[in-house]
Short mmCIF file of C-alpha atoms and ligand atoms in Angstrom, two decimals:
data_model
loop_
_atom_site.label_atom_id
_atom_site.label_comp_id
_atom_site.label_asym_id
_atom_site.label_seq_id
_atom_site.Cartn_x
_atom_site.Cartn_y
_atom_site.Cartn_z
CA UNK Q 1114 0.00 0.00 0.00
CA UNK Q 1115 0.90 3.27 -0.70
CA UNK Q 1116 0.81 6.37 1.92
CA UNK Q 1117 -0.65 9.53 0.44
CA UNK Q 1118 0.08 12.41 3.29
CA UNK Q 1119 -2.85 14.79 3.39
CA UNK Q 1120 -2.64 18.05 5.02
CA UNK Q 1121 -4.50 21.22 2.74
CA UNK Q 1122 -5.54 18.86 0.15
CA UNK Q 1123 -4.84 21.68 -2.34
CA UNK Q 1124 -2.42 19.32 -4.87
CA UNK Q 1125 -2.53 20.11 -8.47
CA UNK Q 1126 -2.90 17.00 -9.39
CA UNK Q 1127 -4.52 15.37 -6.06
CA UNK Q 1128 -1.39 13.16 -5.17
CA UNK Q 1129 -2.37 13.89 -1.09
CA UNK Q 1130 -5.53 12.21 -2.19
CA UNK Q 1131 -5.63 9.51 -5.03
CA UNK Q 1132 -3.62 6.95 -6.43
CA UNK Q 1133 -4.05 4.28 -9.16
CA UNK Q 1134 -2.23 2.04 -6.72
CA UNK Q 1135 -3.96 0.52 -3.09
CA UNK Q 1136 -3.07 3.59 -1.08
CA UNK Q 1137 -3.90 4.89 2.92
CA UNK Q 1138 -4.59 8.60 3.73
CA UNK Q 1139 -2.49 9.90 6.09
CA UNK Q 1140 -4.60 13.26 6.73
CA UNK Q 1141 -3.21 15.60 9.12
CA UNK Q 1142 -6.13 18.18 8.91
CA UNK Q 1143 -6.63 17.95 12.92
CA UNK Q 1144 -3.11 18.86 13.61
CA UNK Q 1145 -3.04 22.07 13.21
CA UNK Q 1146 -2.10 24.10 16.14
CA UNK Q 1147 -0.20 26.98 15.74
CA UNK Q 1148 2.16 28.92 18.71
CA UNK Q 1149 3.72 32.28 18.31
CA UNK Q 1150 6.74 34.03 20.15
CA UNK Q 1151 6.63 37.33 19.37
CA UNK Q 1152 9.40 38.06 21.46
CA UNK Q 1153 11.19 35.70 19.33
CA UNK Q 1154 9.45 36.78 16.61
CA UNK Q 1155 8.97 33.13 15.63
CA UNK Q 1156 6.16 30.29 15.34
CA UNK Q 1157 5.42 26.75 15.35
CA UNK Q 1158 2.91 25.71 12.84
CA UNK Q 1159 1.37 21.89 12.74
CA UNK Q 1160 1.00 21.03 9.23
CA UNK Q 1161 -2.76 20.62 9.46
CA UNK Q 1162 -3.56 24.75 9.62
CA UNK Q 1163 -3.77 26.85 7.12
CA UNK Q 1164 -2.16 29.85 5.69
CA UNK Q 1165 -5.05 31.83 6.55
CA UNK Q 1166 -5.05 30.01 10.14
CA UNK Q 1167 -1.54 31.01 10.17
CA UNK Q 1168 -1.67 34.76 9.41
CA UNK Q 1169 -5.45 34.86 11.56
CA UNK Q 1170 -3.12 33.65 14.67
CA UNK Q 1171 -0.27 35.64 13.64
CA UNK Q 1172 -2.78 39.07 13.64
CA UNK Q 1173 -4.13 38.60 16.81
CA UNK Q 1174 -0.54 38.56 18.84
CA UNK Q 1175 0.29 41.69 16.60
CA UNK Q 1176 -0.16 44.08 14.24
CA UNK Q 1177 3.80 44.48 13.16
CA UNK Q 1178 4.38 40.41 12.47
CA UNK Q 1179 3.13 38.46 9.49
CA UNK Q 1180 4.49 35.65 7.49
CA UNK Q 1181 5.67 35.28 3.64
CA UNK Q 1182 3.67 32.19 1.73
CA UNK Q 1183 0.93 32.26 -0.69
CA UNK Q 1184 -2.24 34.07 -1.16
CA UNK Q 1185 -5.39 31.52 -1.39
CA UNK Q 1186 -6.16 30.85 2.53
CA UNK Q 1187 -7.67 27.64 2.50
CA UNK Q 1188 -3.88 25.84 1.17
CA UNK Q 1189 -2.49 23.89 3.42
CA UNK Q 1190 0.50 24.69 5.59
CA UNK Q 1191 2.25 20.70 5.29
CA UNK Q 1192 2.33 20.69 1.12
CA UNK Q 1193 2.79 24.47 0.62
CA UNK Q 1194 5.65 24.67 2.87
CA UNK Q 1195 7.20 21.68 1.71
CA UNK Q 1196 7.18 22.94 -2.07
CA UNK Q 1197 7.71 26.46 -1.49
CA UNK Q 1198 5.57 28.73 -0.64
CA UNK Q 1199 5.36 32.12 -2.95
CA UNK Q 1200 3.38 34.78 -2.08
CA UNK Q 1201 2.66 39.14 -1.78
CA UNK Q 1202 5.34 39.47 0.03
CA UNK Q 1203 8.36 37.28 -1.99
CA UNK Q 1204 10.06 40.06 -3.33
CA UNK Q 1205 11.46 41.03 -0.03
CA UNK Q 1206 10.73 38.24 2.16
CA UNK Q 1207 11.76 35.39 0.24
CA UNK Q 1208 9.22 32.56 0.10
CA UNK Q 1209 7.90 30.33 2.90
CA UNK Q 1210 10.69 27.39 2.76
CA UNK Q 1211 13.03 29.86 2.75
CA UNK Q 1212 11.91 30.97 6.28
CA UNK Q 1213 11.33 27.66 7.81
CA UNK Q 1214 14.12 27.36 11.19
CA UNK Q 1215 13.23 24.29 12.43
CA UNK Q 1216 10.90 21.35 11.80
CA UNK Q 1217 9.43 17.79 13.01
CA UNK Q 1218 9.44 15.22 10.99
CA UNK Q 1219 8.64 11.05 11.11
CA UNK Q 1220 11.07 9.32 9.29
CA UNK Q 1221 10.02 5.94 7.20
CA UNK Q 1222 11.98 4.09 10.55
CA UNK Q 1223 8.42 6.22 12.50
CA UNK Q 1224 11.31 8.21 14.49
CA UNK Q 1225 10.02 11.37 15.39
CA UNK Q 1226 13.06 13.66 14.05
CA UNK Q 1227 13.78 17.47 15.04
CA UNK Q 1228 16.44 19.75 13.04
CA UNK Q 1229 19.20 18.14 15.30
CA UNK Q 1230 18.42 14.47 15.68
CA UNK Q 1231 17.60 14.69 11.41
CA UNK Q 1232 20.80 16.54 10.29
CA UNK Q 1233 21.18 19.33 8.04
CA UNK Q 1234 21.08 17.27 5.27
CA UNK Q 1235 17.54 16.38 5.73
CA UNK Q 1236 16.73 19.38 6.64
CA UNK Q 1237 17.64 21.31 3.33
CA UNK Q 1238 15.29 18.73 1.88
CA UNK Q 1239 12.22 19.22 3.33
CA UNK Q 1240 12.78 23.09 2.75
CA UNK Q 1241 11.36 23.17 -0.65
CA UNK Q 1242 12.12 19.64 -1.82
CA UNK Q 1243 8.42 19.01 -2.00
CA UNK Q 1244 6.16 17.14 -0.05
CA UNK Q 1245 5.76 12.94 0.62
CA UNK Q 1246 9.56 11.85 -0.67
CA UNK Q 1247 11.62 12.46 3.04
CA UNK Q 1248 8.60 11.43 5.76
CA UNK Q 1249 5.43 13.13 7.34
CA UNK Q 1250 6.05 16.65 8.23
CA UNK Q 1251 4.51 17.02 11.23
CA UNK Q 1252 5.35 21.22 12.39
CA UNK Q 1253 7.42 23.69 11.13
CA UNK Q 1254 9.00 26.70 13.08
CA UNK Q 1255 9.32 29.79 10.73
CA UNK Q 1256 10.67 32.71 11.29
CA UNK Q 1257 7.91 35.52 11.16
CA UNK Q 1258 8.86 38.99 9.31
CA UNK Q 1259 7.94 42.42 10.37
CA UNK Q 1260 5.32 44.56 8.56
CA UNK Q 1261 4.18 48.24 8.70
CA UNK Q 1262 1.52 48.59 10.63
CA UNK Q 1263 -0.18 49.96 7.86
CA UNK Q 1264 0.38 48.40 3.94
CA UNK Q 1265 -1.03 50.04 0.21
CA UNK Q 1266 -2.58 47.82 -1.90
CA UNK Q 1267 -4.39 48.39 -5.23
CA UNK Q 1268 -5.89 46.10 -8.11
CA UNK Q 1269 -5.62 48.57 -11.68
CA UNK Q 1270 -7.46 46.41 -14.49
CA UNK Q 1271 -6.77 47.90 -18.60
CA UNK Q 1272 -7.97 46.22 -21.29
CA UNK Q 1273 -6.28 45.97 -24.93
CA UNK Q 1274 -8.45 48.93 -25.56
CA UNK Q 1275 -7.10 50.89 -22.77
CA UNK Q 1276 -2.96 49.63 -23.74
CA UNK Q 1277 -3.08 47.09 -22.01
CA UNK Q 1278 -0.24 45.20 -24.42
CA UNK Q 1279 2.24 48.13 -23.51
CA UNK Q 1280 1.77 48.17 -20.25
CA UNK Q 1281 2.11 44.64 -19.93
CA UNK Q 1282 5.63 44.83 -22.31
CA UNK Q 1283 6.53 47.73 -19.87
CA UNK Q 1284 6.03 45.54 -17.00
CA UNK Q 1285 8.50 43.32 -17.64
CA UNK Q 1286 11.03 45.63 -17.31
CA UNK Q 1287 10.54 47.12 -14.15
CA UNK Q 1288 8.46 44.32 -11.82
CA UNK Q 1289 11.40 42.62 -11.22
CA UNK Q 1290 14.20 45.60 -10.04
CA UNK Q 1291 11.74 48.17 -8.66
CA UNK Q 1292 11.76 48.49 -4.86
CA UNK Q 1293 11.91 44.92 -3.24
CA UNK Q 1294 8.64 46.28 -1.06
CA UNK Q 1295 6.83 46.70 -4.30
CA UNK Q 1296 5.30 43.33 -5.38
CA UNK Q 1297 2.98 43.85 -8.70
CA UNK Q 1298 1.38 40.73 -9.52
CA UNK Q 1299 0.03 40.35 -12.87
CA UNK Q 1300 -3.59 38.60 -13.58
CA UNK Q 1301 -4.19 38.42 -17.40
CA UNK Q 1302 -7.78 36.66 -18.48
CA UNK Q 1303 -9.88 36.66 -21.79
CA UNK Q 1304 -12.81 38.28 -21.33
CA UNK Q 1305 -15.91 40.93 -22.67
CA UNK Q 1306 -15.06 44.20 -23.51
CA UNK Q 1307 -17.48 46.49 -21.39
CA UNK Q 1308 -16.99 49.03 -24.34
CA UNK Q 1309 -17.86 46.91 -27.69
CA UNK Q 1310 -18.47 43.61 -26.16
CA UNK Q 1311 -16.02 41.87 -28.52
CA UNK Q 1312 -13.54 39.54 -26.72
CA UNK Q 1313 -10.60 41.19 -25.00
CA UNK Q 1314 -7.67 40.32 -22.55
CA UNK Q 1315 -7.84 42.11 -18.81
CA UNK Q 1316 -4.72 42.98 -17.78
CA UNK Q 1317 -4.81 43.22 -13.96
CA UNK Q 1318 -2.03 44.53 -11.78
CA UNK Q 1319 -2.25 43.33 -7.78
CA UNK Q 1320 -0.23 45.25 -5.71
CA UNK Q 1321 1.47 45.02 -2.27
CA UNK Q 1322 3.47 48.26 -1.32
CA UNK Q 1323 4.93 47.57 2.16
CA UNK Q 1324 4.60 50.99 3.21
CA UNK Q 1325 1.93 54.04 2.98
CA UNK Q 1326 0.55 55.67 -0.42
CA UNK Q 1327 2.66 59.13 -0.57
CA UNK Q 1328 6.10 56.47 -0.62
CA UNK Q 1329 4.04 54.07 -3.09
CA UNK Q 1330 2.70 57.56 -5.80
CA UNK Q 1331 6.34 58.61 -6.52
CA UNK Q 1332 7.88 54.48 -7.04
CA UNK Q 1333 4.86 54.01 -9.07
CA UNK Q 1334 5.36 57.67 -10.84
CA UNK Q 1335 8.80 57.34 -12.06
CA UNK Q 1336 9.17 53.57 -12.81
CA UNK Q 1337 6.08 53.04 -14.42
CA UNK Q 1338 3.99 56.57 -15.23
CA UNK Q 1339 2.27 54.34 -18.15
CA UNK Q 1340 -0.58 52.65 -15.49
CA UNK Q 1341 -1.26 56.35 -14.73
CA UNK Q 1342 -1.12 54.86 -10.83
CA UNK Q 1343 -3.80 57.62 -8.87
CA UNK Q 1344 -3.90 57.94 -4.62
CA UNK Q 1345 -7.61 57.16 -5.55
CA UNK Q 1346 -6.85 53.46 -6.89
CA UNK Q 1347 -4.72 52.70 -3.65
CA UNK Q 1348 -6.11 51.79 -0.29
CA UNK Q 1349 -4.07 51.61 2.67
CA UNK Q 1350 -5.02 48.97 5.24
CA UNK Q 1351 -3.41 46.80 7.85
CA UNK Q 1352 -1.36 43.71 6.03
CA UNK Q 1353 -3.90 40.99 7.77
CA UNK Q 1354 -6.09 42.83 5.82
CA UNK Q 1355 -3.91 43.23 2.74
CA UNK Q 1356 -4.40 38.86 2.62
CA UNK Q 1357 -8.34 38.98 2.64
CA UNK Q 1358 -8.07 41.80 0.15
CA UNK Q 1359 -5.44 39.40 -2.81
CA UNK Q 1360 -8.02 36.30 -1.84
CA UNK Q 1361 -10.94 38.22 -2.54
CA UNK Q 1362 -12.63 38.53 0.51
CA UNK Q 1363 -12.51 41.95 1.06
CA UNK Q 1364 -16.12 42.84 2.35
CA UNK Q 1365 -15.61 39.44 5.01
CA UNK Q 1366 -14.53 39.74 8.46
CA UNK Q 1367 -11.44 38.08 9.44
CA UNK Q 1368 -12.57 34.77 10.81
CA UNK Q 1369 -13.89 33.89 7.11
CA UNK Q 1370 -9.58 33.26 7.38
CA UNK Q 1371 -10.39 30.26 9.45
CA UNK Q 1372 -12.59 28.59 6.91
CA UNK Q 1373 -11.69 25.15 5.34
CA UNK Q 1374 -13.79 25.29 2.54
CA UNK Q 1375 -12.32 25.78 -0.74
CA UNK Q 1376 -13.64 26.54 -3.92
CA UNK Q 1377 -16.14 23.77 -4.81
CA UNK Q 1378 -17.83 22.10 -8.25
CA UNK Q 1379 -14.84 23.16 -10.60
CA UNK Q 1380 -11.90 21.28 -12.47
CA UNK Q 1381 -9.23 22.89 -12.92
CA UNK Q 1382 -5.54 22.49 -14.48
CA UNK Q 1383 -2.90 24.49 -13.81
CA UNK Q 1384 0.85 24.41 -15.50
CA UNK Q 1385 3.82 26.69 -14.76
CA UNK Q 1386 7.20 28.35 -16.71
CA UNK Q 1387 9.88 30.81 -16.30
CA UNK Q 1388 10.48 33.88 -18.25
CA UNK Q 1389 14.15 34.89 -18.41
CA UNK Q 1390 13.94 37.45 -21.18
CA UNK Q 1391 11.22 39.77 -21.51
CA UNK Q 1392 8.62 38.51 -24.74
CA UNK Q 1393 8.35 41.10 -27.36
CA UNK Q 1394 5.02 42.73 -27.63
CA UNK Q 1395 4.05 40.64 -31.12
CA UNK Q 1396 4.67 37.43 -28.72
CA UNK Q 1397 2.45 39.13 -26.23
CA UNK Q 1398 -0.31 39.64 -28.99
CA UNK Q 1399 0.27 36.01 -30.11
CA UNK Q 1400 -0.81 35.29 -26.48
CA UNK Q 1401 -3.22 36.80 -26.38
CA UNK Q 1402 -4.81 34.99 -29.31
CA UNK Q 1403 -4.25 31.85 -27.86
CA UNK Q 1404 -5.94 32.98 -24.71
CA UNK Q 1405 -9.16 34.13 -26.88
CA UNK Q 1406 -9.36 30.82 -28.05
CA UNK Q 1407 -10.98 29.48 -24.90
CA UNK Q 1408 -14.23 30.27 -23.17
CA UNK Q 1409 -14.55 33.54 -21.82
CA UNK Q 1410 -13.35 34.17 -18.85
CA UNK Q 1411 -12.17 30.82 -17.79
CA UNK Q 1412 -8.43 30.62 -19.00
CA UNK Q 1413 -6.11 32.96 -17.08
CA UNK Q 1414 -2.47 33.79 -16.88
CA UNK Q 1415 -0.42 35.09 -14.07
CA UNK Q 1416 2.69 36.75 -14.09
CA UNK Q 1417 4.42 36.37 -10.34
CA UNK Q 1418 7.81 38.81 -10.51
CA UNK Q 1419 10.54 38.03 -9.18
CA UNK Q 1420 13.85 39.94 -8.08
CA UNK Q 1421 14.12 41.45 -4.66
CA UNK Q 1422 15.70 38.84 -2.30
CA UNK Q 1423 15.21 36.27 -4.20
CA UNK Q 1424 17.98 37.33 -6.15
CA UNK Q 1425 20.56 37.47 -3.38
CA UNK Q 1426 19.72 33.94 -2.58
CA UNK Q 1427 21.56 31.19 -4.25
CA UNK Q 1428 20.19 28.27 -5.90
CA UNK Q 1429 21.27 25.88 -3.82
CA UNK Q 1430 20.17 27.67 -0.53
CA UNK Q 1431 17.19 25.39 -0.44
CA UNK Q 1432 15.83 22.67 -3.07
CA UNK Q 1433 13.54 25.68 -4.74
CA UNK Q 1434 16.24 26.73 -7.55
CA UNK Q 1435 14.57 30.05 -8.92
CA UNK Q 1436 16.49 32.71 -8.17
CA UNK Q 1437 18.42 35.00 -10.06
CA UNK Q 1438 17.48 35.48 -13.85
CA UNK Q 1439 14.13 35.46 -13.67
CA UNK Q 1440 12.04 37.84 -14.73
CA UNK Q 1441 8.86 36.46 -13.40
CA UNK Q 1442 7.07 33.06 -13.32
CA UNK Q 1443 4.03 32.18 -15.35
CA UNK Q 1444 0.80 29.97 -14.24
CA UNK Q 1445 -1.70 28.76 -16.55
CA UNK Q 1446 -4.48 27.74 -15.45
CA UNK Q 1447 -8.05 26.61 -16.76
CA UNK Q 1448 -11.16 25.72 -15.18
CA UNK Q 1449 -14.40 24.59 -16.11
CA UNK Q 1450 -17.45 23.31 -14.42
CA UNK Q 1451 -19.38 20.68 -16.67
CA UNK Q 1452 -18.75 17.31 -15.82
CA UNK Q 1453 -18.10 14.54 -18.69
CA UNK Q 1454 -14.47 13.78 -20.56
CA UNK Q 1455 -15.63 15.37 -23.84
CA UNK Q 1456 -15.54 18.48 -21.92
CA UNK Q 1457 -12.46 17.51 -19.87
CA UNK Q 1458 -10.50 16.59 -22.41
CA UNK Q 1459 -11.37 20.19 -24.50
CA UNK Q 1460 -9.89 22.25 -21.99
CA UNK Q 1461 -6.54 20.19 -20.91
CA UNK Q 1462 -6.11 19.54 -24.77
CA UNK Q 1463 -5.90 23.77 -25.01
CA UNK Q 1464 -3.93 23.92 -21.86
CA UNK Q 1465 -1.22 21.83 -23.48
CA UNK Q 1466 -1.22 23.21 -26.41
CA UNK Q 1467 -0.51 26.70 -25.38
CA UNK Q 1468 2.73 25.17 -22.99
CA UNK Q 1469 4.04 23.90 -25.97
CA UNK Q 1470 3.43 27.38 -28.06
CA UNK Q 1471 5.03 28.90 -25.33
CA UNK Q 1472 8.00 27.62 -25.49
CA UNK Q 1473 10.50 29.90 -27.37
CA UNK Q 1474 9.59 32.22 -24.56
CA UNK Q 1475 10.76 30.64 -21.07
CA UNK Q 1476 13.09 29.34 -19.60
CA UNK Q 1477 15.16 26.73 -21.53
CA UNK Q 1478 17.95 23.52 -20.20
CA UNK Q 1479 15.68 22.97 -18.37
CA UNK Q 1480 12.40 24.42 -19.32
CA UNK Q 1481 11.77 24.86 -15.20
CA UNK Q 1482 8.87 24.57 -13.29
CA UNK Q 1483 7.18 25.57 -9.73
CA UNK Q 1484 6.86 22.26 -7.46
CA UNK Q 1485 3.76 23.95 -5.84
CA UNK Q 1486 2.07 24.27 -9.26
CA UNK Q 1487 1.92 20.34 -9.64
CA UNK Q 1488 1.76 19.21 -13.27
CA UNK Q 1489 1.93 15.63 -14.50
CA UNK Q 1490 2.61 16.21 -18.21
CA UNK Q 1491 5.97 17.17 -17.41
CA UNK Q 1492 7.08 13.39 -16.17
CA UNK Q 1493 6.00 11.11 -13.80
CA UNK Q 1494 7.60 8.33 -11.98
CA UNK Q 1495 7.02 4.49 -13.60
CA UNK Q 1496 4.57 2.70 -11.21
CA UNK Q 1497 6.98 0.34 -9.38
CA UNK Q 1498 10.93 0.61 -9.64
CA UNK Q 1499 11.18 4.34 -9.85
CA UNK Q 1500 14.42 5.29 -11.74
CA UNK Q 1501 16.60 8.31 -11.64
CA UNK Q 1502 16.50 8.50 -15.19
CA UNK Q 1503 12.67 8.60 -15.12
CA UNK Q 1504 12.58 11.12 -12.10
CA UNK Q 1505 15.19 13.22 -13.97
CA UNK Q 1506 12.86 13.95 -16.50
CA UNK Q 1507 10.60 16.34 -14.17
CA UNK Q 1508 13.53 16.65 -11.47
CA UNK Q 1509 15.75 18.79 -13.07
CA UNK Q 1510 12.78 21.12 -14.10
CA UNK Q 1511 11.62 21.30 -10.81
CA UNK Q 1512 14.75 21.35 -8.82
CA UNK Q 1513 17.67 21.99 -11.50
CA UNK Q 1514 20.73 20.77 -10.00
CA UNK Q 1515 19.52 20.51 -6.70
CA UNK Q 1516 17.59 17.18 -7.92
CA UNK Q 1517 20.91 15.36 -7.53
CA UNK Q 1518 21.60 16.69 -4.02
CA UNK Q 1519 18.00 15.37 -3.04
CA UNK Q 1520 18.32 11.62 -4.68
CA UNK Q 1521 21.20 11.64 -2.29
CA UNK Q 1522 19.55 12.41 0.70
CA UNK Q 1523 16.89 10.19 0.21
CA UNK Q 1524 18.89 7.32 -0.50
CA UNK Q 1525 20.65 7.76 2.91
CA UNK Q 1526 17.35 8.38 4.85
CA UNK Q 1527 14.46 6.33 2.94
CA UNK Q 1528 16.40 3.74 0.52
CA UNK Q 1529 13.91 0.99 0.38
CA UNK Q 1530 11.39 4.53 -1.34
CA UNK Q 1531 8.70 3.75 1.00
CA UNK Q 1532 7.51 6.91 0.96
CA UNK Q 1533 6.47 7.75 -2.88
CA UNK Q 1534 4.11 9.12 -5.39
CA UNK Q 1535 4.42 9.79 -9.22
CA UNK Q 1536 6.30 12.80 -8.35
CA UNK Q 1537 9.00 11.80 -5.75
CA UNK Q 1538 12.22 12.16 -5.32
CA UNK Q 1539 13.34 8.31 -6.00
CA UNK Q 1540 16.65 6.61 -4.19
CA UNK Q 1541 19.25 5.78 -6.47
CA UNK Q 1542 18.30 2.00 -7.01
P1 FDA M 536 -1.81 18.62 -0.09
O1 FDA M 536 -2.30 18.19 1.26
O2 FDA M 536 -2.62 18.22 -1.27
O3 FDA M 536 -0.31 18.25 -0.24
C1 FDA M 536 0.48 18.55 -1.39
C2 FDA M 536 1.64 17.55 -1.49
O4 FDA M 536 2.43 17.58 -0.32
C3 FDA M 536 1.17 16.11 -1.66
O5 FDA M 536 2.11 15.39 -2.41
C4 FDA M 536 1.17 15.61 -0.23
O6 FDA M 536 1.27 14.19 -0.13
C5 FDA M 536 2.38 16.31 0.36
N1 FDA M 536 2.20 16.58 1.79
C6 FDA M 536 1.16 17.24 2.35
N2 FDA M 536 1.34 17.33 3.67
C7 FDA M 536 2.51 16.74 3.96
C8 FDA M 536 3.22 16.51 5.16
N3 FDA M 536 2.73 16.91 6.32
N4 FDA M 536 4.39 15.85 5.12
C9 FDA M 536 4.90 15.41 3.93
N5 FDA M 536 4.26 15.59 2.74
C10 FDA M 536 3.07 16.26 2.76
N6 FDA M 536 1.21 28.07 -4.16
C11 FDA M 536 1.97 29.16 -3.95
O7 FDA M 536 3.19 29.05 -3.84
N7 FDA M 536 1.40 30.39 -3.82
C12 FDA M 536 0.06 30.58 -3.88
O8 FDA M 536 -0.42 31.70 -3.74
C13 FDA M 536 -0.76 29.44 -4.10
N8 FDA M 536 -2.11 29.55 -4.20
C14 FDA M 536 -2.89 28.43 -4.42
C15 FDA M 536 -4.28 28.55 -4.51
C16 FDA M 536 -5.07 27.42 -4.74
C17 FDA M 536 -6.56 27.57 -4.84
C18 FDA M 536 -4.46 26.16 -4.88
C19 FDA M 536 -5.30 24.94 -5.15
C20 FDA M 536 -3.08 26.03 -4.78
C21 FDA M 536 -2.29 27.16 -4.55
N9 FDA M 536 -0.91 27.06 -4.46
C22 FDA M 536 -0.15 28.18 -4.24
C23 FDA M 536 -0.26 25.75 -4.61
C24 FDA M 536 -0.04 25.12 -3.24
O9 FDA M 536 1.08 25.72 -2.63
C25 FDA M 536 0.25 23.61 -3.40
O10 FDA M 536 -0.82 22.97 -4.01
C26 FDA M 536 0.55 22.97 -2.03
O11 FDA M 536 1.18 21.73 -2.22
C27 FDA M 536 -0.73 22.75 -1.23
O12 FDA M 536 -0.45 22.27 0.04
P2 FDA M 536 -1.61 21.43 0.79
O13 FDA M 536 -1.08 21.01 2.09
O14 FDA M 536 -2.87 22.20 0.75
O15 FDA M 536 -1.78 20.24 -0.22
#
């Protein structure tokens, strides 16, 4: 039997949930206490909560501490920490992983490990390394990162009618070496033009400024005077806040941070690449065509910039290799909501076809990929023997040259691969 470790349940792919193979659920939802030392300025965080648990907790010790990881509050802590963990505030607080000081962690032997007793090895692993391959995560102790009391956000949406293919161009050139407290997240979709109600692309720019609008207007004024930025579009708030705002749950109060229940009653796909070099505006309006292509408003792009501290870090600081040289990351995703393969097999048919368009534009040797944005068409493990060669395939895209560093840590610590999935990190027989 197979163990399939549970803790958000948010997997691309649902690898903390299914298996073609006879499998057991390991499914740490009810572990999830979380304890913070804000002297310390440090917590402990079971792999059961999540993010939104995490930052809820974090708010209501203080208004000056917060934590680095993604943006959709219902993801679990135990997977998102163990593949990353990218969020609003990346640019100059790294990602999750990157902030994780201590952890525990059952070994395939059931030995309850700590930082010490596991070695350092083992515990660059689990810092990024992704989920299932090393054990069962059960906490993690991260080092929390201090916040102005008060934060800017804004969310500016132009359409190809309003420029939106220059601004876009533009972007590239500034989101990833403008001030590292800037973060401008990019949401591109297909949609209706309010104007002519022909199909159009919505170019939407979410924004974190760690800081207060009169630092934000001038930043915003001389690297990038094209958006037209005005005080009116910005809204300054406290950074707890700032999270319900990017999940879009604005109006809510903040317990709705607590809630478990994600999205329901829609498929989904999602795929990720690198962009190294910025893409020329006729690639952007090739793009853009290719978005059109699908149903309105259910294909969407996002551009995540990089830069900031990421930069400074090197590759092999944790397993998570994208650092330097990166523009920005791109996710695809597509969702749908009628049932039946016909349907299915439309969408993820489009979805693939537009990662292999894509490709003169990313990353290349290897064409690299986010571990937290699961996708099985870029390899798999076979079903029994899992071989390096095999693994390499998605390994090196994942992990670049830190793959190698992780087959040899789990061949010291979990030879006989009892802990596996079609995505882990195999021994070296
Ligand atoms: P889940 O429980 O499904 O686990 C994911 C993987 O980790 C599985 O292979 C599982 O077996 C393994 N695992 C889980 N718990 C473990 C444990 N305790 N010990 C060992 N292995 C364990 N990412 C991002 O970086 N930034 C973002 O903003 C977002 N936003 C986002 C929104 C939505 C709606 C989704 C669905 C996903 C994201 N993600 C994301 C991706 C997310 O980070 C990724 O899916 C994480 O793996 C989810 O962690 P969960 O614990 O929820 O997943």
């Amino acid at each position: 039997m197979q163990i399939r470790i549970r803790s958000g349940g948010h997997d691309y792919e649902g690898l903390s949930y299914i298996s073609e193979n006879p499998f057991v659920i390991v499914d740490m939802r009810n572990i999830r206490s979380i304890s913070i030392d804000t002297e310390g300025k440090t917590a402990w965080v079971q792999v059961g909560a999540t993010l939104g648990q995490l930052y809820y907790t974090i708010a209501l010790k203080s208004k000056t501490l917060a934590f680095t990881a993604g943006v959709c509050p219902t993801v679990g802590v135990g997977g998102h920490f163990s593949g990353g963990g990218y969020g609003m505030m990346s640019r100059k607080h790294a990602i999750a992983a990157d902030n994780v000081i201590d952890a525990k962690l059952i070994n395939a032997n059931g030995q309850v490990l700590d930082r010490d007793s596991m070695g350092e090895d083992l515990f660059w692993a689990i810092r990024g390394g992704g989920g299932t391959s090393f054990g069962i995560v059960l906490a993690f102790k991260v080092k929390l990162v201090i916040v102005p009391e008060t934060v800017t956000v804004f969310n500016v949406s132009r359409t190809l009618e309003q420029n939106a293919t220059q601004l876009v161009h533009k972007w590239q050139y500034i989101a990833d070496r403008v001030d590292e407290n800037l973060l401008l997240r990019l949401f591109l979709r297909s949609v209706r033009s309010p104007t002519n109600g022909n199909r159009t692309i919505r170019a939407s720019f979410t924004t974190l400024f760690l800081g207060r609008v009169h630092d934000l207007l001038p930043i915003m004024q001389e690297k990038f005077p094209e958006l037209a930025l005005k005080e009116q579009d910005c809204i300054e708030m406290s950074w707890i806040e700032s999270t319900l705002f990017f999940a879009g749950l604005r109006n809510e109060s903040l317990h709705v941070l607590l809630s478990r229940t994600p999205q329901t009653g829609i498929y989904f796909k999602g795929k990720s690449d690198y962009v190294r070099q910025p893409i020329s505006i006729q690639g952007l309006r090739r793009i853009w065509r290719f978005l059109n292509e699908e149903d309105e408003n259910r294909a969407g792009l996002q551009f995540s910039p990089y830069g900031g501290v990421l930069n400074t870090l090197s590759e092999s600081e944790t397993p998570f290799p994208h650092r330097s040289g990166n523009i920005f990351m791109i996710h695809y995703g597509i969702s749908w909501t009628k049932d039946g393969s016909t349907e299915s097999e439309r969408h993820i048919n489009w979805i693939r076809r537009f990662y292999t368009f894509m490709a003169p534009y990313v990353s290349k040797y290897p064409r690299a990929a986010y571990y937290n944005y699961r996708d099985l068409d870029i390899g798999r493990n076979n079903e029994e023997n899992t071989s390096y060669k095999q693994a390499s395939v998605w390994g090196f895209k994942y992990f670049k040259n830190n793959f190698n560093r992780l087959v040899r840590v789990k061949n010291q610590v979990d030879p006989s691969n009892f802990f596996r999935n079609e995505q882990s990190i195999p021994p070296l027989s």
